[in-house]
CSV table of C-alpha atoms in Angstrom, one decimal:
chain,number,residue,atom,x,y,z
A,1,MET,CA,81.8,96.6,121.6
A,2,ARG,CA,79.6,93.8,123.0
A,3,ARG,CA,80.2,92.2,126.3
A,4,THR,CA,80.1,88.5,126.8
A,5,ALA,CA,80.6,86.5,130.0
A,6,ALA,CA,82.8,83.5,129.9
A,7,ARG,CA,82.1,81.0,132.6
A,8,ALA,CA,84.8,78.9,134.1
A,9,ALA,CA,83.8,75.3,134.3
A,10,GLY,CA,81.9,74.7,137.5
A,11,THR,CA,82.9,78.0,139.2
A,12,GLY,CA,80.0,80.3,138.3
A,13,ALA,CA,80.5,83.6,136.5
A,14,GLY,CA,83.9,84.3,135.2
A,15,PRO,CA,85.6,87.5,133.9
A,16,VAL,CA,83.9,89.7,131.3
A,17,VAL,CA,85.5,89.5,127.9
A,18,GLU,CA,85.2,92.2,125.2
A,19,ALA,CA,84.3,90.8,121.8
A,20,PRO,CA,84.2,93.0,118.6
A,21,GLU,CA,80.7,93.7,117.3
A,22,PRO,CA,79.9,92.3,113.8
A,23,VAL,CA,79.8,94.8,111.0
A,24,ALA,CA,76.7,94.7,108.8
A,25,GLY,CA,77.2,92.5,105.7
A,26,GLN,CA,80.4,91.0,107.0
A,27,VAL,CA,80.8,87.4,108.1
A,28,PRO,CA,82.4,87.1,111.5
A,29,GLU,CA,85.8,85.4,111.6
A,30,GLN,CA,85.7,81.8,112.5
A,31,THR,CA,88.5,79.9,114.1
A,32,PRO,CA,89.6,77.0,111.9
A,33,ALA,CA,88.7,73.6,113.3
A,34,PRO,CA,91.7,71.6,114.6
A,35,ALA,CA,93.1,69.1,112.2
A,36,PRO,CA,91.9,65.6,112.9
A,37,ALA,CA,94.3,63.3,114.7
A,38,PRO,CA,96.2,60.9,112.4
A,39,ALA,CA,94.7,57.4,112.2
A,40,PRO,CA,96.6,54.9,114.2
A,41,ALA,CA,99.0,52.7,112.1
A,42,PRO,CA,97.4,49.4,111.2
A,43,VAL,CA,98.5,46.5,113.3
A,44,SER,CA,100.7,44.2,111.3
A,45,VAL,CA,99.9,40.5,111.8
A,46,PRO,CA,103.0,38.4,111.2
A,47,GLN,CA,102.4,35.9,108.4
A,48,GLN,CA,104.2,32.6,108.3
A,49,LEU,CA,106.5,32.3,105.3
A,50,ARG,CA,105.4,29.7,102.8
A,51,THR,CA,108.4,27.5,101.9
A,52,GLU,CA,106.9,24.5,100.1
A,53,PHE,CA,104.7,24.5,97.0
A,54,PRO,CA,102.8,21.5,95.6
A,55,PHE,CA,102.7,20.9,91.9
A,56,GLU,CA,101.4,18.3,89.4
A,57,LEU,CA,103.6,17.4,86.4
A,58,PRO,CA,101.9,17.6,83.0
A,59,ARG,CA,103.0,14.0,81.9
A,60,GLY,CA,104.6,12.5,85.0
A,61,TYR,CA,107.9,10.8,85.8
A,62,VAL,CA,107.9,7.1,85.0
A,63,ASP,CA,110.1,5.0,87.4
A,64,ALA,CA,111.8,1.7,86.6
A,65,SER,CA,108.8,-0.3,87.5
A,66,GLY,CA,106.5,1.7,85.2
A,67,THR,CA,104.7,3.7,88.0
A,68,VAL,CA,103.8,7.2,87.0
A,69,HIS,CA,104.5,9.9,89.6
A,70,ARG,CA,102.9,13.3,89.0
A,71,ASP,CA,102.2,15.0,92.3
A,72,GLY,CA,105.2,16.6,94.0
A,73,VAL,CA,106.4,19.4,96.3
A,74,MET,CA,109.1,22.0,95.6
A,75,ARG,CA,110.7,24.1,98.4
A,76,LEU,CA,112.1,27.6,98.1
A,77,ALA,CA,115.7,27.6,97.0
A,78,THR,CA,118.5,28.9,99.1
A,79,ALA,CA,121.6,30.7,98.0
A,80,ARG,CA,123.5,27.5,98.8
A,81,ASP,CA,121.1,25.6,96.4
A,82,GLU,CA,122.1,27.9,93.6
A,83,LEU,CA,125.8,27.9,94.4
A,84,ILE,CA,126.7,24.3,95.0
A,85,PRO,CA,125.7,23.0,91.5
A,86,LEU,CA,128.2,25.5,90.1
A,87,ARG,CA,131.0,23.3,91.6
A,88,ASP,CA,129.5,20.2,89.9
A,89,VAL,CA,131.7,18.9,87.0
A,90,ARG,CA,128.7,18.2,84.8
A,91,VAL,CA,127.5,21.8,85.2
A,92,GLN,CA,131.0,23.1,84.5
A,93,GLU,CA,131.2,21.1,81.3
A,94,ASN,CA,127.6,21.8,80.2
A,95,SER,CA,125.8,24.8,81.7
A,96,ALA,CA,122.4,23.4,80.6
A,97,TYR,CA,122.8,20.7,83.3
A,98,LEU,CA,122.5,23.4,86.0
A,99,SER,CA,118.7,23.3,86.0
A,100,VAL,CA,118.8,19.4,86.4
A,101,VAL,CA,121.1,19.6,89.4
A,102,LEU,CA,119.2,22.5,90.9
A,103,LEU,CA,115.8,21.0,90.6
A,104,GLY,CA,117.1,17.8,92.1
A,105,ARG,CA,118.0,19.8,95.2
A,106,VAL,CA,114.7,21.7,95.6
A,107,ILE,CA,112.1,19.0,94.7
A,108,THR,CA,111.4,17.4,98.1
A,109,SER,CA,108.9,14.8,97.0
A,110,LEU,CA,107.4,13.3,93.9
A,111,GLY,CA,104.7,10.7,94.0
A,112,THR,CA,105.7,7.7,96.1
A,113,LEU,CA,109.4,8.0,95.3
A,114,PRO,CA,111.6,7.6,98.4
A,115,SER,CA,113.8,10.5,97.3
A,116,VAL,CA,114.2,12.9,94.4
A,117,HIS,CA,117.7,13.7,93.0
A,118,ASP,CA,119.3,14.9,89.8
A,119,GLY,CA,119.1,11.4,88.4
A,120,VAL,CA,115.3,11.5,88.6
A,121,VAL,CA,115.1,14.9,87.1
A,122,GLU,CA,117.5,13.8,84.3
A,123,ASN,CA,115.0,11.1,83.2
A,124,MET,CA,111.9,13.2,83.1
A,125,PHE,CA,110.1,14.1,79.9
A,126,ALA,CA,111.2,17.4,78.4
A,127,SER,CA,107.7,18.9,78.9
A,128,ASP,CA,107.9,18.1,82.6
A,129,LEU,CA,111.4,19.6,82.9
A,130,ALA,CA,110.1,22.8,81.2
A,131,PHE,CA,107.2,22.9,83.6
A,132,LEU,CA,109.4,22.5,86.6
A,133,GLN,CA,111.8,25.2,85.4
A,134,ASP,CA,108.9,27.7,85.0
A,135,PHE,CA,107.5,26.6,88.4
A,136,TYR,CA,110.9,27.2,90.0
A,137,ARG,CA,111.0,30.7,88.6
A,138,GLN,CA,107.5,31.5,89.9
A,139,VAL,CA,108.1,30.0,93.4
A,140,ASN,CA,111.5,31.8,93.9
A,141,ALA,CA,110.9,35.1,92.1
A,142,GLU,CA,107.6,35.7,94.1
A,143,GLY,CA,106.3,38.1,91.6
A,144,HIS,CA,109.5,40.0,91.0
A,145,THR,CA,109.5,39.0,87.3
A,146,ARG,CA,105.9,40.2,86.8
A,147,ALA,CA,105.0,43.7,85.7
A,148,ALA,CA,101.6,45.4,85.9
A,149,VAL,CA,100.5,46.8,82.6
A,150,GLU,CA,97.4,48.2,81.0
A,151,CYS,CA,95.7,47.2,77.8
A,152,PRO,CA,96.1,50.0,75.2
A,153,HIS,CA,92.7,49.2,73.7
A,154,CYS,CA,90.4,48.7,76.7
A,155,SER,CA,92.5,50.1,79.6
A,156,GLU,CA,92.1,46.9,81.6
A,157,PRO,CA,95.0,46.2,83.9
A,158,PHE,CA,96.8,42.9,83.9
A,159,GLU,CA,100.3,41.4,84.6
A,160,VAL,CA,102.9,40.1,82.2
A,161,GLU,CA,105.8,37.7,83.0
A,162,LEU,CA,109.2,39.3,82.3
A,163,GLY,CA,111.3,36.3,83.3
A,164,GLY,CA,113.0,34.0,80.9
A,165,SER,CA,116.5,33.4,82.1
A,166,ARG,CA,117.8,29.9,82.9
A,167,LEU,CA,117.5,28.5,86.4
A,168,GLY,CA,120.1,29.7,88.8
A,169,GLU,CA,120.7,32.9,86.8
A,170,SER,CA,119.2,36.0,88.5
């Protein structure tokens, strides 16, 4: 056996400790290094929820004076926005009217119109109505109707839209 002296920090010589002598051709045992400390959790910075989304109609709403209104803002829908139109007699008689009433509630501005209501939406071109229905789904689904897929030919990743139900139907 070989003798080694261990020194206590700052106190001079310490007690003598016996250590086994290495055997020829054998690698001395090493104590495994301690596992690294886990990284601290990233600090989460609160983000402000975006509730309004600007849009531009493909054709535009033409008001009674002939002015074309294309730029607008749509807000996120609430549960109340989706429930109240179900009580509307027009919706009860014709379920297709649901999207008109619903869009009239969530579009907060359109061009220079003083207010937007279901009567305005009712008189829009069909292409603008279809645009707004798709925009509503995008704004309110927030990616829940998209799926990540991979091209079978080139293996390139991309997203596909899975949605397609009418407004107000989840």
